Amino acid sequence: MTRSSNTKSSPTIWAIGGGKGGVGKSVLAVNLAIKLARRGITVTLVDMDLGGANDHTLLGLPIPEKRLEDFLQRRVEQLFQAVAPTGIDGLGLVAGSGIGGANTPYAQKERLIRHLRALPSEIVLLDLGAGTAYNVLDFFVAANLGLVVTVPEHTSVENANAFLRAAFFRRLARSPVTRSIRGPVRELFRTPRNGETLSPRQVLATAGELQTEAARSSVAALAGFAPAIVVNQVCLPKEQELPEQMARAVREYFGIAAVGAGSLPADRLVTRSVRERRPVVEAYPGGAFSTGVEMIAERLLGVGSSHA
Ligand SMILES: Nc1ncnc2c1ncn2[C@@H]1O[C@H](COP(=O)(O)OP(=O)(O)O)[C@@H](O)[C@H]1O
Ligand SMILES: [Mg+2]
C-alpha cells in the first residue's frame, strides 16, 4: 500500500478495542498510526473514547479546536472538517473531548460510519473506549480489521474474551441480511442439544446443514470477521505466546478467523514518553516497544491486504 495507490477509494478501517481501560489501546493506536504514516501510508486517527479521549495529549498536541463532538453535534457537516494536523506527514487526527459517551442512536452511528468511510486517507484508525457498550461494539464490528488489546493478567484476558464474544454476537445481529431472518439461528443458540448448549461454531455448522436462507446469511455475516489480538505489557517469554493461544481458542469456539497480531513488551520508555508528551516511536524508535509496534504494523498490513 502506498500513499498514491488508492487515495480515491474508501479507506480501510482499523478499530482498536478491548474490554478493559488502561491496557494500552491509546498508546498502541497513536504509535501504530505514526508508524504507518512514516511508511508513507496516509492515516487518520480518530479518538472515539468519548469517556476519556487523550490521543492528542499522547501526540504532544494541545486540544484541537475542531473535534469529533463538533461533527456529532453538527457544528460541522463533514467529518473531514474536524481533522486536525499532527505535525507528522500523512497523519491527521480527529480528536475527542472527554465528554459524552452516553448511548448514541444507531442512525447517528451510521452517519459517523458513513463519514469515516469517506475520509481522504488510506487507513482510518479508530481508538475505541473500553468496555462492551454498543457505542464501542458497533464501530468494532463495522471495521475492516478489529484489534483487541489486553495485558497478560487473567482478569484482563477474561475481559478481552468477553469483548470478543460480545463483538461476535453484535456482528451477527447487526448484519443487514440477518436482521429480519435470524429467528431460526437464534433458536439454535437457545436450544441445548443432549443437555449442552452448542458453541457458536457448532451453531453455524448446524445452521449451514439446514440450508436455509437464514443460515446462509448468518454464515455470510461472519465471513471476513477476523479479529486480531495484541497482548501488551508482556514481561515473561511465555506470555509472548498468548495472542496466538487466545486467537486459537476464538477460532475453535466461534469458528471465525481470529489471528494473533503479536505482543508488546512492558517498556519504561513508554511511561517516560507519555510523561514527556512525545510518542514513543518518535522519541525512542529503537526501543523494545517501538520495535514491537513496527512488527505489529507489518503483520496487520499483511492481514489487512487479504481482507480489504
Ligand atoms: N508496553 C507498555 N509499557 C509500559 N507502560 C505502558 C505500556 N503500555 C501502556 N503503558 C502505560 O499504561 C498507560 C495507559 O495506557 P493507555 O494506552 O492510555 O490505555 P487505554 O487506552 O487502554 O485506556 C499509559 O499511559 C502508559 O503509561
Ligand atoms: Mg484510551
mmCIF file of C-alpha atoms and ligand atoms in Angstrom:
data_model
loop_
_atom_site.group_PDB
_atom_site.id
_atom_site.type_symbol
_atom_site.label_atom_id
_atom_site.label_comp_id
_atom_site.label_asym_id
_atom_site.label_seq_id
_atom_site.Cartn_x
_atom_site.Cartn_y
_atom_site.Cartn_z
ATOM 1 C CA MET A 1 0.000 0.000 0.000
ATOM 2 C CA THR A 2 1.412 3.387 -0.929
ATOM 3 C CA ARG A 3 0.153 6.880 -0.472
ATOM 4 C CA SER A 4 -0.568 7.368 -4.131
ATOM 5 C CA SER A 5 -2.132 3.954 -4.831
ATOM 6 C CA ASN A 6 -5.735 4.404 -3.707
ATOM 7 C CA THR A 7 -6.363 7.823 -2.266
ATOM 8 C CA LYS A 8 -9.696 7.984 -4.123
ATOM 9 C CA SER A 9 -11.160 4.687 -2.920
ATOM 10 C CA SER A 10 -12.598 4.171 0.580
ATOM 11 C CA PRO A 11 -10.115 3.846 3.402
ATOM 12 C CA THR A 12 -9.539 0.596 5.223
ATOM 13 C CA ILE A 13 -10.884 0.967 8.760
ATOM 14 C CA TRP A 14 -8.912 -0.476 11.648
ATOM 15 C CA ALA A 15 -10.534 -0.360 15.092
ATOM 16 C CA ILE A 16 -8.744 -0.837 18.405
ATOM 17 C CA GLY A 17 -10.879 -2.055 21.291
ATOM 18 C CA GLY A 18 -10.747 -4.268 24.336
ATOM 19 C CA GLY A 19 -12.659 -4.938 27.495
ATOM 20 C CA LYS A 20 -10.542 -3.036 29.959
ATOM 21 C CA GLY A 21 -9.258 0.520 30.367
ATOM 22 C CA GLY A 22 -5.567 1.234 30.875
ATOM 23 C CA VAL A 23 -4.308 -1.761 28.862
ATOM 24 C CA GLY A 24 -2.603 0.383 26.220
ATOM 25 C CA LYS A 25 -5.206 0.870 23.476
ATOM 26 C CA SER A 26 -4.408 4.556 23.040
ATOM 27 C CA VAL A 27 -0.639 4.161 23.260
ATOM 28 C CA LEU A 28 -0.859 1.457 20.583
ATOM 29 C CA ALA A 29 -3.290 3.464 18.411
ATOM 30 C CA VAL A 30 -1.136 6.607 18.406
ATOM 31 C CA ASN A 31 2.159 4.822 17.816
ATOM 32 C CA LEU A 32 0.746 2.443 15.199
ATOM 33 C CA ALA A 33 -0.745 5.433 13.362
ATOM 34 C CA ILE A 34 2.667 7.151 13.346
ATOM 35 C CA LYS A 35 4.480 4.011 12.162
ATOM 36 C CA LEU A 36 2.016 3.616 9.283
ATOM 37 C CA ALA A 37 2.307 7.296 8.330
ATOM 38 C CA ARG A 38 6.114 7.084 8.415
ATOM 39 C CA ARG A 39 5.839 4.224 5.903
ATOM 40 C CA GLY A 40 4.126 6.606 3.508
ATOM 41 C CA ILE A 41 0.550 5.466 4.173
ATOM 42 C CA THR A 42 -1.991 8.249 4.758
ATOM 43 C CA VAL A 43 -3.740 7.742 8.088
ATOM 44 C CA THR A 44 -6.499 9.464 10.043
ATOM 45 C CA LEU A 45 -6.552 8.605 13.729
ATOM 46 C CA VAL A 46 -9.988 9.085 15.272
ATOM 47 C CA ASP A 47 -10.225 9.344 19.040
ATOM 48 C CA MET A 48 -13.551 7.698 19.793
ATOM 49 C CA ASP A 49 -13.072 7.214 23.510
ATOM 50 C CA LEU A 50 -15.806 9.676 24.384
ATOM 51 C CA GLY A 51 -15.299 8.997 28.080
ATOM 52 C CA GLY A 52 -11.570 9.745 28.239
ATOM 53 C CA ALA A 53 -10.114 10.982 24.977
ATOM 54 C CA ASN A 54 -6.383 11.645 25.155
ATOM 55 C CA ASP A 55 -4.813 10.813 21.794
ATOM 56 C CA HIS A 56 -3.948 14.473 21.229
ATOM 57 C CA THR A 57 -2.027 14.524 24.528
ATOM 58 C CA LEU A 58 -0.153 11.350 23.584
ATOM 59 C CA LEU A 59 0.747 13.067 20.304
ATOM 60 C CA GLY A 60 2.047 16.069 22.258
ATOM 61 C CA LEU A 61 -0.634 18.394 20.865
ATOM 62 C CA PRO A 62 -2.911 20.880 22.593
ATOM 63 C CA ILE A 63 -6.613 20.034 22.272
ATOM 64 C CA PRO A 64 -7.505 20.831 18.640
ATOM 65 C CA GLU A 65 -10.101 23.500 18.017
ATOM 66 C CA LYS A 66 -12.364 21.166 15.987
ATOM 67 C CA ARG A 67 -13.142 17.725 17.422
ATOM 68 C CA LEU A 68 -15.371 14.695 16.973
ATOM 69 C CA GLU A 69 -18.139 16.298 19.027
ATOM 70 C CA ASP A 70 -18.330 19.176 16.507
ATOM 71 C CA PHE A 71 -19.350 16.613 13.905
ATOM 72 C CA LEU A 72 -21.657 14.689 16.251
ATOM 73 C CA GLN A 73 -23.414 17.897 17.265
ATOM 74 C CA ARG A 74 -23.461 19.113 13.650
ATOM 75 C CA ARG A 75 -21.354 22.205 14.192
ATOM 76 C CA VAL A 76 -19.506 20.892 11.130
ATOM 77 C CA GLU A 77 -21.386 18.914 8.483
ATOM 78 C CA GLN A 78 -18.461 16.815 7.226
ATOM 79 C CA LEU A 79 -16.177 14.708 9.387
ATOM 80 C CA PHE A 80 -13.097 15.707 7.380
ATOM 81 C CA GLN A 81 -13.673 19.279 8.596
ATOM 82 C CA ALA A 82 -12.766 18.031 12.090
ATOM 83 C CA VAL A 83 -9.421 16.528 11.035
ATOM 84 C CA ALA A 84 -6.514 18.386 12.670
ATOM 85 C CA PRO A 85 -2.889 18.244 11.515
ATOM 86 C CA THR A 86 -0.488 16.405 13.838
ATOM 87 C CA GLY A 87 2.845 17.725 12.644
ATOM 88 C CA ILE A 88 3.548 14.265 11.204
ATOM 89 C CA ASP A 89 3.387 13.989 7.443
ATOM 90 C CA GLY A 90 0.412 11.927 6.293
ATOM 91 C CA LEU A 91 -1.213 11.684 9.747
ATOM 92 C CA GLY A 92 -4.370 13.580 10.680
ATOM 93 C CA LEU A 93 -6.286 13.457 13.953
ATOM 94 C CA VAL A 94 -9.960 13.705 14.781
ATOM 95 C CA ALA A 95 -9.642 14.452 18.474
ATOM 96 C CA GLY A 96 -12.132 13.526 21.136
ATOM 97 C CA SER A 97 -13.015 15.772 24.005
ATOM 98 C CA GLY A 98 -13.559 13.548 27.007
ATOM 99 C CA ILE A 99 -17.228 14.354 27.383
ATOM 100 C CA GLY A 100 -20.337 12.492 26.392
ATOM 101 C CA GLY A 101 -20.256 8.758 25.751
ATOM 102 C CA ALA A 102 -23.886 8.058 26.535
ATOM 103 C CA ASN A 103 -25.808 5.830 24.167
ATOM 104 C CA THR A 104 -25.713 7.241 20.677
ATOM 105 C CA PRO A 105 -28.755 6.492 18.498
ATOM 106 C CA TYR A 106 -27.958 3.972 15.759
ATOM 107 C CA ALA A 107 -28.787 6.464 12.986
ATOM 108 C CA GLN A 108 -26.142 8.814 14.394
ATOM 109 C CA LYS A 109 -23.615 5.948 14.385
ATOM 110 C CA GLU A 110 -24.487 5.086 10.797
ATOM 111 C CA ARG A 111 -23.882 8.705 9.832
ATOM 112 C CA LEU A 112 -20.495 8.605 11.552
ATOM 113 C CA ILE A 113 -19.564 5.278 9.915
ATOM 114 C CA ARG A 114 -20.513 6.712 6.506
ATOM 115 C CA HIS A 115 -18.265 9.718 7.096
ATOM 116 C CA LEU A 116 -15.398 7.568 8.420
ATOM 117 C CA ARG A 117 -15.557 5.617 5.143
ATOM 118 C CA ALA A 118 -15.349 8.885 3.202
ATOM 119 C CA LEU A 119 -12.257 10.269 4.951
ATOM 120 C CA PRO A 120 -9.489 11.073 2.491
ATOM 121 C CA SER A 121 -6.817 8.666 3.737
ATOM 122 C CA GLU A 122 -5.799 5.076 3.119
ATOM 123 C CA ILE A 123 -6.234 3.858 6.687
ATOM 124 C CA VAL A 124 -8.646 5.198 9.308
ATOM 125 C CA LEU A 125 -7.618 4.060 12.764
ATOM 126 C CA LEU A 126 -10.280 4.172 15.484
ATOM 127 C CA ASP A 127 -9.204 4.332 19.121
ATOM 128 C CA LEU A 128 -12.326 2.998 20.820
ATOM 129 C CA GLY A 129 -13.088 3.307 24.503
ATOM 130 C CA ALA A 130 -13.067 0.410 26.938
ATOM 131 C CA GLY A 131 -15.996 -1.894 27.559
ATOM 132 C CA THR A 132 -18.649 -3.656 25.525
ATOM 133 C CA ALA A 133 -21.228 -0.875 25.119
ATOM 134 C CA TYR A 134 -22.859 -0.756 21.693
ATOM 135 C CA ASN A 135 -21.099 2.577 21.222
ATOM 136 C CA VAL A 136 -17.844 0.611 21.105
ATOM 137 C CA LEU A 137 -19.004 -2.681 19.558
ATOM 138 C CA ASP A 138 -20.837 -1.132 16.615
ATOM 139 C CA PHE A 139 -17.668 0.522 15.354
ATOM 140 C CA PHE A 140 -15.557 -2.536 16.076
ATOM 141 C CA VAL A 141 -17.794 -4.812 14.004
ATOM 142 C CA ALA A 142 -18.130 -2.257 11.195
ATOM 143 C CA ALA A 143 -14.339 -2.042 10.794
ATOM 144 C CA ASN A 144 -12.378 -3.981 8.189
ATOM 145 C CA LEU A 145 -9.961 -5.046 10.896
ATOM 146 C CA GLY A 146 -10.642 -5.188 14.635
ATOM 147 C CA LEU A 147 -7.761 -5.250 17.088
ATOM 148 C CA VAL A 148 -8.380 -6.379 20.652
ATOM 149 C CA VAL A 149 -5.812 -5.280 23.225
ATOM 150 C CA THR A 150 -5.244 -6.984 26.554
ATOM 151 C CA VAL A 151 -2.494 -7.353 29.141
ATOM 152 C CA PRO A 152 -1.434 -10.826 30.363
ATOM 153 C CA GLU A 153 -3.308 -10.664 33.719
ATOM 154 C CA HIS A 154 -6.138 -13.163 33.636
ATOM 155 C CA THR A 155 -8.784 -10.580 34.573
ATOM 156 C CA SER A 156 -7.822 -8.583 31.501
ATOM 157 C CA VAL A 157 -7.752 -11.713 29.296
ATOM 158 C CA GLU A 158 -11.230 -12.570 30.595
ATOM 159 C CA ASN A 159 -12.436 -9.094 29.655
ATOM 160 C CA ALA A 160 -10.895 -9.436 26.189
ATOM 161 C CA ASN A 161 -12.684 -12.756 25.694
ATOM 162 C CA ALA A 162 -15.961 -11.222 26.858
ATOM 163 C CA PHE A 163 -15.367 -8.407 24.374
ATOM 164 C CA LEU A 164 -14.740 -10.869 21.522
ATOM 165 C CA ARG A 165 -17.903 -12.783 22.424
ATOM 166 C CA ALA A 166 -19.992 -9.595 22.525
ATOM 167 C CA ALA A 167 -18.495 -8.487 19.186
ATOM 168 C CA PHE A 168 -19.317 -11.847 17.584
ATOM 169 C CA PHE A 169 -22.985 -11.611 18.568
ATOM 170 C CA ARG A 170 -23.205 -7.933 17.650
ATOM 171 C CA ARG A 171 -21.781 -8.672 14.203
ATOM 172 C CA LEU A 172 -24.356 -11.402 13.760
ATOM 173 C CA ALA A 173 -27.222 -9.218 14.973
ATOM 174 C CA ARG A 174 -26.310 -6.028 13.075
ATOM 175 C CA SER A 175 -25.765 -7.663 9.733
ATOM 176 C CA PRO A 176 -28.377 -6.249 7.331
ATOM 177 C CA VAL A 177 -29.051 -9.664 5.781
ATOM 178 C CA THR A 178 -29.530 -11.420 9.107
ATOM 179 C CA ARG A 179 -31.632 -8.783 10.814
ATOM 180 C CA SER A 180 -35.034 -9.842 9.544
ATOM 181 C CA ILE A 181 -34.498 -13.587 9.192
ATOM 182 C CA ARG A 182 -32.239 -14.588 12.032
ATOM 183 C CA GLY A 183 -35.006 -16.355 14.029
ATOM 184 C CA PRO A 184 -34.033 -19.949 13.204
ATOM 185 C CA VAL A 185 -30.367 -19.317 14.005
ATOM 186 C CA ARG A 186 -31.235 -17.617 17.280
ATOM 187 C CA GLU A 187 -33.357 -20.659 18.130
ATOM 188 C CA LEU A 188 -30.318 -22.909 17.651
ATOM 189 C CA PHE A 189 -28.293 -20.787 20.100
ATOM 190 C CA ARG A 190 -31.054 -21.113 22.672
ATOM 191 C CA THR A 191 -31.779 -24.811 22.350
ATOM 192 C CA PRO A 192 -29.450 -27.200 24.171
ATOM 193 C CA ARG A 193 -28.668 -30.489 22.422
ATOM 194 C CA ASN A 194 -28.143 -33.552 24.566
ATOM 195 C CA GLY A 195 -28.128 -31.234 27.575
ATOM 196 C CA GLU A 196 -25.359 -28.977 26.223
ATOM 197 C CA THR A 197 -25.515 -25.550 24.668
ATOM 198 C CA LEU A 198 -23.896 -25.540 21.248
ATOM 199 C CA SER A 199 -20.794 -23.440 20.717
ATOM 200 C CA PRO A 200 -21.240 -20.667 18.146
ATOM 201 C CA ARG A 201 -19.122 -22.695 15.736
ATOM 202 C CA GLN A 202 -21.409 -25.711 16.147
ATOM 203 C CA VAL A 203 -24.460 -23.494 15.743
ATOM 204 C CA LEU A 204 -23.157 -22.135 12.468
ATOM 205 C CA ALA A 205 -22.206 -25.607 11.247
ATOM 206 C CA THR A 206 -25.676 -26.906 12.156
ATOM 207 C CA ALA A 207 -27.243 -23.817 10.593
ATOM 208 C CA GLY A 208 -25.221 -24.485 7.438
ATOM 209 C CA GLU A 209 -26.682 -28.000 7.250
ATOM 210 C CA LEU A 210 -30.173 -26.547 7.476
ATOM 211 C CA GLN A 211 -29.535 -24.954 4.078
ATOM 212 C CA THR A 212 -31.964 -22.151 4.858
ATOM 213 C CA GLU A 213 -31.581 -18.571 3.766
ATOM 214 C CA ALA A 214 -31.255 -17.510 7.409
ATOM 215 C CA ALA A 215 -28.429 -19.968 7.916
ATOM 216 C CA ARG A 216 -26.625 -18.901 4.767
ATOM 217 C CA SER A 217 -26.860 -15.215 5.624
ATOM 218 C CA SER A 218 -25.687 -15.820 9.208
ATOM 219 C CA VAL A 219 -22.610 -17.571 7.924
ATOM 220 C CA ALA A 220 -22.110 -14.783 5.371
ATOM 221 C CA ALA A 221 -22.464 -12.129 8.108
ATOM 222 C CA LEU A 222 -19.414 -13.525 9.842
ATOM 223 C CA ALA A 223 -17.311 -14.016 6.726
ATOM 224 C CA GLY A 224 -14.249 -11.793 6.902
ATOM 225 C CA PHE A 225 -14.758 -11.107 10.613
ATOM 226 C CA ALA A 226 -11.236 -11.834 11.761
ATOM 227 C CA PRO A 227 -10.341 -10.023 14.978
ATOM 228 C CA ALA A 228 -6.629 -9.660 15.712
ATOM 229 C CA ILE A 229 -5.320 -9.961 19.258
ATOM 230 C CA VAL A 230 -2.485 -7.927 20.795
ATOM 231 C CA VAL A 231 -1.105 -8.617 24.263
ATOM 232 C CA ASN A 232 0.598 -5.548 25.752
ATOM 233 C CA GLN A 233 2.838 -5.145 28.800
ATOM 234 C CA VAL A 234 4.405 -8.573 28.347
ATOM 235 C CA CYS A 235 7.182 -9.403 30.842
ATOM 236 C CA LEU A 236 7.728 -13.175 30.576
ATOM 237 C CA PRO A 237 8.808 -15.038 27.415
ATOM 238 C CA LYS A 238 5.865 -17.458 27.641
ATOM 239 C CA GLU A 239 3.424 -14.528 27.607
ATOM 240 C CA GLN A 240 4.504 -13.896 24.011
ATOM 241 C CA GLU A 241 2.505 -16.975 23.031
ATOM 242 C CA LEU A 242 -0.722 -15.551 24.479
ATOM 243 C CA PRO A 243 -2.002 -13.718 21.363
ATOM 244 C CA GLU A 244 -1.864 -16.875 19.250
ATOM 245 C CA GLN A 245 -3.289 -19.030 22.086
ATOM 246 C CA MET A 246 -6.205 -16.647 22.516
ATOM 247 C CA ALA A 247 -6.774 -16.488 18.753
ATOM 248 C CA ARG A 248 -6.791 -20.287 18.511
ATOM 249 C CA ALA A 249 -9.406 -20.525 21.275
ATOM 250 C CA VAL A 250 -11.572 -17.974 19.439
ATOM 251 C CA ARG A 251 -11.210 -19.881 16.149
ATOM 252 C CA GLU A 252 -12.191 -23.165 17.788
ATOM 253 C CA TYR A 253 -15.128 -21.825 19.791
ATOM 254 C CA PHE A 254 -16.578 -19.249 17.393
ATOM 255 C CA GLY A 255 -15.405 -20.665 14.086
ATOM 256 C CA ILE A 256 -14.109 -17.265 12.907
ATOM 257 C CA ALA A 257 -10.650 -16.497 11.539
ATOM 258 C CA ALA A 258 -9.101 -14.733 14.574
ATOM 259 C CA VAL A 259 -5.355 -14.065 14.413
ATOM 260 C CA GLY A 260 -2.635 -13.308 16.941
ATOM 261 C CA ALA A 261 -1.210 -9.924 15.918
ATOM 262 C CA GLY A 262 1.722 -10.012 18.322
ATOM 263 C CA SER A 263 2.809 -8.911 21.754
ATOM 264 C CA LEU A 264 4.356 -5.717 23.102
ATOM 265 C CA PRO A 265 6.805 -5.635 25.982
ATOM 266 C CA ALA A 266 6.394 -3.672 29.167
ATOM 267 C CA ASP A 267 8.857 -0.866 28.481
ATOM 268 C CA ARG A 268 9.774 2.006 30.790
ATOM 269 C CA LEU A 269 10.345 4.144 27.705
ATOM 270 C CA VAL A 270 6.568 4.102 27.182
ATOM 271 C CA THR A 271 5.840 5.663 30.565
ATOM 272 C CA ARG A 272 8.712 8.071 30.087
ATOM 273 C CA SER A 273 7.466 9.165 26.662
ATOM 274 C CA VAL A 274 3.910 9.631 27.985
ATOM 275 C CA ARG A 275 5.340 11.865 30.714
ATOM 276 C CA GLU A 276 7.390 13.768 28.152
ATOM 277 C CA ARG A 277 4.353 14.061 25.838
ATOM 278 C CA ARG A 278 6.303 12.616 22.925
ATOM 279 C CA PRO A 279 5.112 9.467 21.148
ATOM 280 C CA VAL A 280 7.485 6.627 21.998
ATOM 281 C CA VAL A 281 8.098 5.582 18.366
ATOM 282 C CA GLU A 282 9.332 9.119 17.664
ATOM 283 C CA ALA A 283 11.269 9.686 20.888
ATOM 284 C CA TYR A 284 12.750 6.180 21.243
ATOM 285 C CA PRO A 285 12.434 4.457 17.861
ATOM 286 C CA GLY A 286 14.976 1.764 18.706
ATOM 287 C CA GLY A 287 13.286 0.753 21.994
ATOM 288 C CA ALA A 288 11.581 -2.587 22.581
ATOM 289 C CA PHE A 289 8.028 -1.192 22.432
ATOM 290 C CA SER A 290 8.721 0.740 19.211
ATOM 291 C CA THR A 291 10.180 -2.375 17.572
ATOM 292 C CA GLY A 292 7.117 -4.354 18.680
ATOM 293 C CA VAL A 293 4.737 -1.776 17.157
ATOM 294 C CA GLU A 294 6.688 -1.959 13.900
ATOM 295 C CA MET A 295 6.276 -5.752 13.789
ATOM 296 C CA ILE A 296 2.557 -5.491 14.506
ATOM 297 C CA ALA A 297 2.179 -2.894 11.735
ATOM 298 C CA GLU A 298 3.873 -5.267 9.273
ATOM 299 C CA ARG A 299 1.689 -8.174 10.290
ATOM 300 C CA LEU A 300 -1.532 -6.154 10.110
ATOM 301 C CA LEU A 301 -0.679 -4.756 6.689
ATOM 302 C CA GLY A 302 -0.392 -8.398 5.573
ATOM 303 C CA VAL A 303 -3.727 -9.339 7.184
ATOM 304 C CA GLY A 304 -5.355 -6.089 6.029
ATOM 305 C CA SER A 305 -4.498 -6.598 2.375
ATOM 306 C CA SER A 306 -6.122 -10.037 2.317
ATOM 307 C CA HIS A 307 -9.314 -8.681 3.923
ATOM 308 C CA ALA A 308 -9.550 -5.335 2.169
HETATM 309 N N1 LIG B 1 4.004 -1.535 26.988
HETATM 310 C C1 LIG B 1 3.936 -0.640 27.987
HETATM 311 N N2 LIG B 1 4.968 -0.479 28.838
HETATM 312 C C2 LIG B 1 4.878 0.396 29.864
HETATM 313 N N3 LIG B 1 3.816 1.168 30.119
HETATM 314 C C3 LIG B 1 2.755 1.058 29.298
HETATM 315 C C4 LIG B 1 2.745 0.159 28.195
HETATM 316 N N4 LIG B 1 1.548 0.272 27.564
HETATM 317 C C5 LIG B 1 0.838 1.190 28.255
HETATM 318 N N5 LIG B 1 1.552 1.676 29.286
HETATM 319 C C6 LIG B 1 1.105 2.668 30.297
HETATM 320 O O1 LIG B 1 -0.277 2.499 30.512
HETATM 321 C C7 LIG B 1 -0.938 3.749 30.433
HETATM 322 C C8 LIG B 1 -2.336 3.561 29.909
HETATM 323 O O2 LIG B 1 -2.308 3.263 28.538
HETATM 324 P P1 LIG B 1 -3.470 3.746 27.537
HETATM 325 O O3 LIG B 1 -2.978 3.493 26.163
HETATM 326 O O4 LIG B 1 -3.896 5.117 27.862
HETATM 327 O O5 LIG B 1 -4.643 2.706 27.917
HETATM 328 P P2 LIG B 1 -6.124 2.582 27.339
HETATM 329 O O6 LIG B 1 -6.229 3.447 26.129
HETATM 330 O O7 LIG B 1 -6.308 1.127 27.020
HETATM 331 O O8 LIG B 1 -7.044 3.007 28.446
HETATM 332 C C9 LIG B 1 -0.050 4.615 29.560
HETATM 333 O O9 LIG B 1 -0.175 5.961 29.872
HETATM 334 C C10 LIG B 1 1.338 4.113 29.858
HETATM 335 O O10 LIG B 1 1.866 4.813 30.941
HETATM 336 MG MG MG B 2 -7.510 5.084 25.743
#
